Every structure is written in C-alpha cells, then in structure tokens.
Coordinates of N, CA, C and O and ligand atoms in Angstrom, one line a residue:
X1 N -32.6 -101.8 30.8 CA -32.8 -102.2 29.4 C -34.0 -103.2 29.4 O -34.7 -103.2 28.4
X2 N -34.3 -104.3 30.6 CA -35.1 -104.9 30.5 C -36.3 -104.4 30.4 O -37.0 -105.2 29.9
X3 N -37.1 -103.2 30.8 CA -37.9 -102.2 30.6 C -38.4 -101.9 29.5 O -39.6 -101.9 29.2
X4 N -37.2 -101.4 28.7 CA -37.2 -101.3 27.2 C -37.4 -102.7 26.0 O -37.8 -102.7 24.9
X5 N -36.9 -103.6 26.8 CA -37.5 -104.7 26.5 C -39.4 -104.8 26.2 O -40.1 -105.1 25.3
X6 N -39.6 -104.3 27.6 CA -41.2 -104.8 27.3 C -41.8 -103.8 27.2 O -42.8 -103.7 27.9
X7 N -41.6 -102.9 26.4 CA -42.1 -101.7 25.7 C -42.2 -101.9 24.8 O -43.2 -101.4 24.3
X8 N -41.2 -102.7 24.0 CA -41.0 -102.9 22.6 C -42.0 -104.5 21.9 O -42.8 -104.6 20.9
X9 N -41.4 -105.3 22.9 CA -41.8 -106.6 22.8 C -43.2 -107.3 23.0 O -43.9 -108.0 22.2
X10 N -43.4 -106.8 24.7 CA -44.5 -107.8 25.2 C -45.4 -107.8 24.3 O -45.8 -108.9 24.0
X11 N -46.1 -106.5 23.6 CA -47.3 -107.1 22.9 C -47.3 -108.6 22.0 O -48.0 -109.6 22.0
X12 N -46.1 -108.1 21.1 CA -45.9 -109.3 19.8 C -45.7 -110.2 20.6 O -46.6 -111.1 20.6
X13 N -44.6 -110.3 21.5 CA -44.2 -111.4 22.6 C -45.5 -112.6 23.0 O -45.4 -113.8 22.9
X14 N -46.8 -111.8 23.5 CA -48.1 -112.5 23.9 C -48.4 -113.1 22.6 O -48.0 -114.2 22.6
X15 N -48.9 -112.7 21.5 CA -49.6 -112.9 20.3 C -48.7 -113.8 19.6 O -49.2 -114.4 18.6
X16 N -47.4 -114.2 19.9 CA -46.3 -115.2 19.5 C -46.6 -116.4 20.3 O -46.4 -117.6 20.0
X17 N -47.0 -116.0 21.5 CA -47.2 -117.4 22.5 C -48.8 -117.6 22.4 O -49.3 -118.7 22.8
X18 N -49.5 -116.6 21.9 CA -50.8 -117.4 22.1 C -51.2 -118.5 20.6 O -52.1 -119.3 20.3
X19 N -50.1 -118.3 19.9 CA -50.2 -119.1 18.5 C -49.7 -120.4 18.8 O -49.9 -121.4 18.1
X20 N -48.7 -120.5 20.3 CA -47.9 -121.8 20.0 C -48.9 -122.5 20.9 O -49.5 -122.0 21.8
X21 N -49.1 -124.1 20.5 CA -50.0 -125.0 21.6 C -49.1 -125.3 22.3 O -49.2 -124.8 23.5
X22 N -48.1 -125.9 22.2 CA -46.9 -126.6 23.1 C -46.3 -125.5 23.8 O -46.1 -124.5 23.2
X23 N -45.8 -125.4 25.3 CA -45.6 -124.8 26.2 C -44.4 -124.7 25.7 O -43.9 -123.5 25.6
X24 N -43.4 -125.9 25.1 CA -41.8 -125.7 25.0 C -41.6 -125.2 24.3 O -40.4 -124.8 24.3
X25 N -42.8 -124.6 22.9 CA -42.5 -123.7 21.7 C -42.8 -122.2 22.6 O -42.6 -121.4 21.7
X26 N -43.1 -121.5 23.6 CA -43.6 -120.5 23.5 C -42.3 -120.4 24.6 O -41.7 -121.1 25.4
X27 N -42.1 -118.9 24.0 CA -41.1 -118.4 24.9 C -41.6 -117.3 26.2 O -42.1 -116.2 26.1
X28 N -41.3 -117.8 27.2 CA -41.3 -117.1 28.6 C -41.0 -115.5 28.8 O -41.6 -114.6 29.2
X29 N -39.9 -115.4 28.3 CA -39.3 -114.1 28.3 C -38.0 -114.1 27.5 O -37.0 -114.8 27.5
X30 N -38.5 -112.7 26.6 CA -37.9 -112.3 25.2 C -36.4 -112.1 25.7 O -35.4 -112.8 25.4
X31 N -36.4 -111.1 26.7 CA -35.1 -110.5 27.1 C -34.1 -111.9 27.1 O -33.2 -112.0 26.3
X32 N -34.4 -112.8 27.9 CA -33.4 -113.8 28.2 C -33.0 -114.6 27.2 O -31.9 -115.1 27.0
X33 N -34.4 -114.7 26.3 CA -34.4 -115.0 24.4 C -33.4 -114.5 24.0 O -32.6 -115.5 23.8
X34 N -33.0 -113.8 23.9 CA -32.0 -113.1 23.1 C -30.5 -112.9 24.0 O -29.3 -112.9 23.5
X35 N -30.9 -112.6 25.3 CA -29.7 -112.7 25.7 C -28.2 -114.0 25.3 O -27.0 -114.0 25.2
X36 N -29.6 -115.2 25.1 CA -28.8 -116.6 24.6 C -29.0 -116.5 23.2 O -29.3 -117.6 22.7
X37 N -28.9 -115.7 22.7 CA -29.5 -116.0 21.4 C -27.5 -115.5 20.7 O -26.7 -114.7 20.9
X38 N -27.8 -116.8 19.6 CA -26.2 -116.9 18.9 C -26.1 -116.1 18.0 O -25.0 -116.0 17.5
X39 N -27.8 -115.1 17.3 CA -27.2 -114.7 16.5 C -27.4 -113.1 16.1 O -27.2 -112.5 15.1
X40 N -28.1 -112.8 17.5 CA -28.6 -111.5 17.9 C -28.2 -110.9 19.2 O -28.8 -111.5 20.2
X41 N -27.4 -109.9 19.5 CA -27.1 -109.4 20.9 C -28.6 -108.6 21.4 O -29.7 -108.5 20.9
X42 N -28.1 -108.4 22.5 CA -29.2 -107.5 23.6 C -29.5 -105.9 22.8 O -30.6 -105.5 22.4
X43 N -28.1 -105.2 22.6 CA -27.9 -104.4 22.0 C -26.8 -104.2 21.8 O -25.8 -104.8 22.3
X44 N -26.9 -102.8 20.8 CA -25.7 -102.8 20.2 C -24.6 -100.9 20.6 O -25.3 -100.1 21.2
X45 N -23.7 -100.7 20.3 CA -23.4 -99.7 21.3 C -22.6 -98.9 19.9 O -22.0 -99.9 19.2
X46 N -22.4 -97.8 19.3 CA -22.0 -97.0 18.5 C -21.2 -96.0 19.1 O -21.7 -95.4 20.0
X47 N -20.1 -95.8 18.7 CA -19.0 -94.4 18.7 C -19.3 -93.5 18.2 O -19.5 -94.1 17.2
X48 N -19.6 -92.0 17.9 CA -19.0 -91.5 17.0 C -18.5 -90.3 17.9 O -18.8 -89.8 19.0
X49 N -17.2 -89.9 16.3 CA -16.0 -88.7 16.7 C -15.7 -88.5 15.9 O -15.5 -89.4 15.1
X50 N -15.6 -87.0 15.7 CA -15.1 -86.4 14.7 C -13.5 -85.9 14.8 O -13.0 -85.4 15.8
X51 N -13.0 -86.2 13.8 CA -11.3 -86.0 14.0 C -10.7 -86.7 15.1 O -11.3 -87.7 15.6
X52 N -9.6 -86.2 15.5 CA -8.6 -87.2 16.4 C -8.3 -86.1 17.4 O -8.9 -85.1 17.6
X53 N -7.3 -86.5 18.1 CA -6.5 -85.9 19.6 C -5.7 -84.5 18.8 O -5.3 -83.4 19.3
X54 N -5.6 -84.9 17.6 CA -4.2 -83.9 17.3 C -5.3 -82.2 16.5 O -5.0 -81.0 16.9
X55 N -6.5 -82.7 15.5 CA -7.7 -81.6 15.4 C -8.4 -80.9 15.8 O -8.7 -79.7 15.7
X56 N -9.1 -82.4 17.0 CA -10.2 -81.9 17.6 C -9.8 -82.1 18.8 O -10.7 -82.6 19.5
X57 N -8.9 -81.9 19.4 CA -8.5 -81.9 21.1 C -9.8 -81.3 22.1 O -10.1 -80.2 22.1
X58 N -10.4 -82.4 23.3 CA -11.1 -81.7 23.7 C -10.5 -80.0 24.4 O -9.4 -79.6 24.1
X59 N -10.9 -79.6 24.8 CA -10.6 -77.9 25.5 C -10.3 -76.8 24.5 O -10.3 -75.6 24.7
X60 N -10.0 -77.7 22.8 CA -9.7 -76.3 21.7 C -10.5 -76.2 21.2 O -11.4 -77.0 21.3
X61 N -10.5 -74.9 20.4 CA -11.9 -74.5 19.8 C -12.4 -75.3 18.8 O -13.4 -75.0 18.3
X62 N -11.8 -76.6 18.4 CA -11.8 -77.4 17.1 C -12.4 -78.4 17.9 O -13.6 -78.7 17.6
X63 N -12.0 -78.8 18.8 CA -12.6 -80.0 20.1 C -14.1 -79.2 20.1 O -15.1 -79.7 19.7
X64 N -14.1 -77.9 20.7 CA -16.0 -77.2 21.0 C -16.5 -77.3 19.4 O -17.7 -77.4 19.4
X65 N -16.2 -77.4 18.5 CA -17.2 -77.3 17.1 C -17.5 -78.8 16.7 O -18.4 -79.2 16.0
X66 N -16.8 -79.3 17.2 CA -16.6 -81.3 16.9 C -17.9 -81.3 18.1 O -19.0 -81.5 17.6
X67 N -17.9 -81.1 19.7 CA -18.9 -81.3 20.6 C -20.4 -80.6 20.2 O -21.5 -80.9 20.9
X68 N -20.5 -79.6 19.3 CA -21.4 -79.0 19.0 C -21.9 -79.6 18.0 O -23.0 -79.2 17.8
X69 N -21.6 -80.5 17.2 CA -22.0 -80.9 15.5 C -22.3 -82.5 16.4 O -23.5 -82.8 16.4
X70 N -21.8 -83.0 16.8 CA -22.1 -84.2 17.4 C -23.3 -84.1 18.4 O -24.0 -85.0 18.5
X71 N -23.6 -82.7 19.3 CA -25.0 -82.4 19.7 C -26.1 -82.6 19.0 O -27.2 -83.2 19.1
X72 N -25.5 -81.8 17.8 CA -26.7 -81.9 17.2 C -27.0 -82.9 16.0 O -28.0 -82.7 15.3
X73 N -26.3 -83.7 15.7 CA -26.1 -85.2 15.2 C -26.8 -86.1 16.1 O -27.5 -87.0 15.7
X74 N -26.7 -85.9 17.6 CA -27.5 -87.0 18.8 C -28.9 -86.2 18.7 O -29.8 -87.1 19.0
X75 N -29.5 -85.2 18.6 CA -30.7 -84.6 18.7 C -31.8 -85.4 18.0 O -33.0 -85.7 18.3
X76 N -31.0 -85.7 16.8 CA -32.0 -85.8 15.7 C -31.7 -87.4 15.3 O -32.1 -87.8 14.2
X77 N -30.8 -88.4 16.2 CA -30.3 -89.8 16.0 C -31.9 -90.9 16.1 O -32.2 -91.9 15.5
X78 N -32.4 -90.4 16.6 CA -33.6 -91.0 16.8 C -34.6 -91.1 15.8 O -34.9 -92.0 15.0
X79 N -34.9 -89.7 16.1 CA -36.1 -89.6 14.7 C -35.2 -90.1 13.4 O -35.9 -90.2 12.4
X80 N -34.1 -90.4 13.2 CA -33.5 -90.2 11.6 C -33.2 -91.9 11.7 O -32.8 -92.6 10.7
X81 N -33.6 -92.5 13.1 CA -33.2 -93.8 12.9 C -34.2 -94.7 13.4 O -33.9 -95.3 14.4
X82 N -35.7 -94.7 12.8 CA -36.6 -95.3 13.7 C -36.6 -97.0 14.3 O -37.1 -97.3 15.4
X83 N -36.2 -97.5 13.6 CA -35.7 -99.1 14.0 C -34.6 -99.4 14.9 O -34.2 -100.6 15.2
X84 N -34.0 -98.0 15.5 CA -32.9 -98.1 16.3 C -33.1 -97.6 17.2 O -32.7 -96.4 17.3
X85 N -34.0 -98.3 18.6 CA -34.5 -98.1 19.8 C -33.3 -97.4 21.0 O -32.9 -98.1 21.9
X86 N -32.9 -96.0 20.9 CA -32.1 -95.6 21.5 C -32.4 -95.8 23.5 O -33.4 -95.4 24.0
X87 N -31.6 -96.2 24.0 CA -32.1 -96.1 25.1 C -30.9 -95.4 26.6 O -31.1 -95.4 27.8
X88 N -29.5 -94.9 25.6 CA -28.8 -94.5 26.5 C -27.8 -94.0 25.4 O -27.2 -94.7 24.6
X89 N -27.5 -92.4 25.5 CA -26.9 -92.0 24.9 C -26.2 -90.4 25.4 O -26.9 -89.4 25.6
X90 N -24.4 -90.5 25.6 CA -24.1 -89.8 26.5 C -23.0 -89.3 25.4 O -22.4 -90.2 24.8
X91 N -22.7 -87.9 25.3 CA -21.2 -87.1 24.7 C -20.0 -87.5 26.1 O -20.1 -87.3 27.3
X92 N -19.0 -87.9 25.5 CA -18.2 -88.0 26.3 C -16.8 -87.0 26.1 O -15.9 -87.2 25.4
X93 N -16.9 -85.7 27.1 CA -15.8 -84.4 26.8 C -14.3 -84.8 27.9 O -13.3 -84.1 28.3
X94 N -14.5 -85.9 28.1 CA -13.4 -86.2 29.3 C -12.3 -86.9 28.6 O -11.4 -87.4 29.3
X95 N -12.3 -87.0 27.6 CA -11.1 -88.1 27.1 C -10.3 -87.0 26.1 O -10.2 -85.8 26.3
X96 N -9.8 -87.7 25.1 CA -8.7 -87.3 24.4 C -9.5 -85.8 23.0 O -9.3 -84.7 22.5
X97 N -10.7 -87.2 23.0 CA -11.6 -85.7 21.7 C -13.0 -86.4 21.9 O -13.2 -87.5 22.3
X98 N -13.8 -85.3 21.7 CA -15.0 -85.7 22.0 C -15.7 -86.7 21.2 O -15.6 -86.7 19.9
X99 N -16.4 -87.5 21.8 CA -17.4 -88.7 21.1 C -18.4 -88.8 21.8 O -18.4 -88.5 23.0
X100 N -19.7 -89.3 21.2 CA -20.8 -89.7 21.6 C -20.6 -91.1 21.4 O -19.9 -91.7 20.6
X101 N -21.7 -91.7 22.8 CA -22.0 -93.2 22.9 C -23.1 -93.2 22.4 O -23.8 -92.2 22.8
X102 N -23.9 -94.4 21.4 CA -25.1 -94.0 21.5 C -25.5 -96.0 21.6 O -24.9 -96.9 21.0
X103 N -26.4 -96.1 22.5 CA -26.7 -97.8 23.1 C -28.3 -97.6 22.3 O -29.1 -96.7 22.4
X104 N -28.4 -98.9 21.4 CA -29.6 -99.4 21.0 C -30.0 -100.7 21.0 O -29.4 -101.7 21.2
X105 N -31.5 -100.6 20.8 CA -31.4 -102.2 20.3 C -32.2 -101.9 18.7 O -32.9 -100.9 18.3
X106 N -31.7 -103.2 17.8 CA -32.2 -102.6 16.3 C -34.0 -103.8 16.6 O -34.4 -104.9 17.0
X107 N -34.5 -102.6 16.1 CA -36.2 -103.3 16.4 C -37.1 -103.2 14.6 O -37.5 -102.2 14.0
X108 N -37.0 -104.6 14.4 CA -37.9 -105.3 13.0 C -39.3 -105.2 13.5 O -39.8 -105.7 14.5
X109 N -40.1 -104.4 12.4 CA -41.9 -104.7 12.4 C -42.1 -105.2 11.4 O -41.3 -105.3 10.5
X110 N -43.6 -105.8 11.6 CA -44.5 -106.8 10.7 C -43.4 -107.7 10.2 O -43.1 -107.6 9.0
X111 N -42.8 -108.6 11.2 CA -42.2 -109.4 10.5 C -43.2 -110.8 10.2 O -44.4 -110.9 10.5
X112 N -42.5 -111.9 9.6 CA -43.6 -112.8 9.3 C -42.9 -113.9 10.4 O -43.4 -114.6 11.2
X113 N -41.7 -113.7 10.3 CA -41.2 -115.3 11.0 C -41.2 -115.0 12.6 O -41.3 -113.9 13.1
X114 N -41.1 -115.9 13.3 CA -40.8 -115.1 14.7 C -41.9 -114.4 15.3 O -43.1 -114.4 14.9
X115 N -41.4 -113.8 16.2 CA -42.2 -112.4 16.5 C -42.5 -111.1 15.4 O -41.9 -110.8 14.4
X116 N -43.9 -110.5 16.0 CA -44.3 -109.4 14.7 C -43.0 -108.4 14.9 O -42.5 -107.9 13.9
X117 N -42.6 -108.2 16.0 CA -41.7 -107.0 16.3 C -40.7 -107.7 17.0 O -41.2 -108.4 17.9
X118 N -39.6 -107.8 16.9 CA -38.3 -108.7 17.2 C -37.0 -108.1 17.0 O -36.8 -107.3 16.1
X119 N -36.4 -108.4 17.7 CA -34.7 -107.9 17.7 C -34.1 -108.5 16.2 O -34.2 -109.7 15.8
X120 N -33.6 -107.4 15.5 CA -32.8 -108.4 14.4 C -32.1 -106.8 14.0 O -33.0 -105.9 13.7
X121 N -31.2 -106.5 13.9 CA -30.3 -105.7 13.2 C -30.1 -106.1 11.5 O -29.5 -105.4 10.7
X122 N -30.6 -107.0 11.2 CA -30.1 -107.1 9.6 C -31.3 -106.7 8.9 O -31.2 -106.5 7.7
X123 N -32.8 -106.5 9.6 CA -33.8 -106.0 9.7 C -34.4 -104.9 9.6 O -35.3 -104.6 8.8
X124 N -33.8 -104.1 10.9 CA -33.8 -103.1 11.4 C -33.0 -102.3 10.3 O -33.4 -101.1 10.1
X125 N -32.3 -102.4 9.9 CA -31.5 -101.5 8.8 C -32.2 -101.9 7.2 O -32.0 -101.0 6.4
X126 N -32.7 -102.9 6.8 CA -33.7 -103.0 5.9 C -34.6 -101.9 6.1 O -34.4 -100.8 5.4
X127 N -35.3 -101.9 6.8 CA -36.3 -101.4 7.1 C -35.8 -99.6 6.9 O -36.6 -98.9 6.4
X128 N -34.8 -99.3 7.2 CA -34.6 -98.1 7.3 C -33.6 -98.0 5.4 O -33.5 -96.9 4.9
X129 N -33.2 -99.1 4.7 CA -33.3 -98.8 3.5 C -31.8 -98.7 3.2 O -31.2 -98.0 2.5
X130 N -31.1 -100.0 4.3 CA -29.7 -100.5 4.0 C -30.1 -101.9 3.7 O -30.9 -102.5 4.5
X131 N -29.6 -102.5 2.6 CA -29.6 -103.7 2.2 C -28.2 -104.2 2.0 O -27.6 -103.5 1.2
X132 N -27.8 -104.9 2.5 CA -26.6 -106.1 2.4 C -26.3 -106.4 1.0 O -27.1 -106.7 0.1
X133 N -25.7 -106.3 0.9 CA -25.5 -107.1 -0.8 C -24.2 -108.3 -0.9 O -23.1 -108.2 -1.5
X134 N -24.6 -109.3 -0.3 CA -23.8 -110.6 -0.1 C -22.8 -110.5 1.2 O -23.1 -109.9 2.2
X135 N -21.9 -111.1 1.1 CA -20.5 -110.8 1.6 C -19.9 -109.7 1.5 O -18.7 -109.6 2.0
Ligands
LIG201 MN1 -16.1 -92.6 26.2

C-alpha cells in the first residue's frame, strides 16, 4: 500500500513541502502522515453481499447468481468510483454466501488546504457527489 501511496501522493506531497520554509512544517512522508493521523485512516475496507446463508448459500444456484452480479459490480467499482483508489479487491466463495472485499484509499483533488491531492474520505465522496447533510 505504501506504493500506492506514492503514486497518488508524492507529486502534491513535493509541491506541499516546497511551499513550507520551516523543516517542522513540511512533512517527510505522507504514508506515516496519515498513519498517525486522528482523523483519517490509511484506508478503508468495504463488504458487499447479496442475501444471506439461508438465499444465497454459496454452492446453490442462488449463491452462483449473487457471485455473478457481484463480478460484475467489482468490474466496473473503479471506473464508477474515481476518488476511491482501489488497491485490493478479492470475491470471497469460501464462507457462508458470497461477498466481495474491496480495500481503498478515498483520494481528494485540487484541494486548497493541505496537500493538492490528499487522503480525506469526506472529500472523496464530495467529489463523487455525496454530500453530508449535518449529523
Ligand atoms: Mn471474507
């Protein structure tokens, strides 16, 4: 993931540190940024499953149409979610009913504060045209 880190990051990352004069304002490395960071994870990790043990049991034909719709739900998770940096995503047929794992990190552009391109999930779903509306 650290990889994916500086695929995403380093550019803004440099251009964030060449602004700051003070050594103690500029940050060394994003990844560990955030790893400590209180109000942002590394990334974030998603379920999905259709139906239960008792519908969609993996091995019945209701379990293979659930593993087939969730294929192709993960095919297109990416392109349908551009601020949501997929970096590991696996169907899992070994358990009770099938589910996909899908691991991201949510990635903000042209931001003003911070870095241009920065970890923020409240952001990253802005951007894609979910807004919060308070509490
Ligand atoms: Mn699993």
């Amino acid at each position: 993931m650290k990889k994916v880190y500086h695929e995403l990051f380093d550019e803004a990352l440099a251009a964030y540190n060449a602004k700051k004069k003070k050594t103690r304002d500029k940050i060394p490395d994003y990844y560990e940024h955030i790893r400590q960071s209180k109000q942002e994870k590394l990334f974030h990790e998603a379920v999905f499953q259709i139906g239960n043990l008792t519908d969609c049991g993996c091995g019945s034909p209701e379990g293979e149409r659930a593993a087939a719709a969730l294929k192709e739900f993960a095919a297109s998770f990416q392109e349908r979610n551009p601020h949501l940096r997929v970096f590991n995503m696996v169907l899992h047929m070994d358990e009770a009913t099938p589910h996909l794992h899908v691991d991201f990190v949510p990635v903000a552009t042209e931001q003003s504060r911070g870095l241009s391109t920065r970890v923020s999930m409240k952001q990253a779903l802005k951007q894609q045209g979910f807004e919060g509306l308070g509490r």
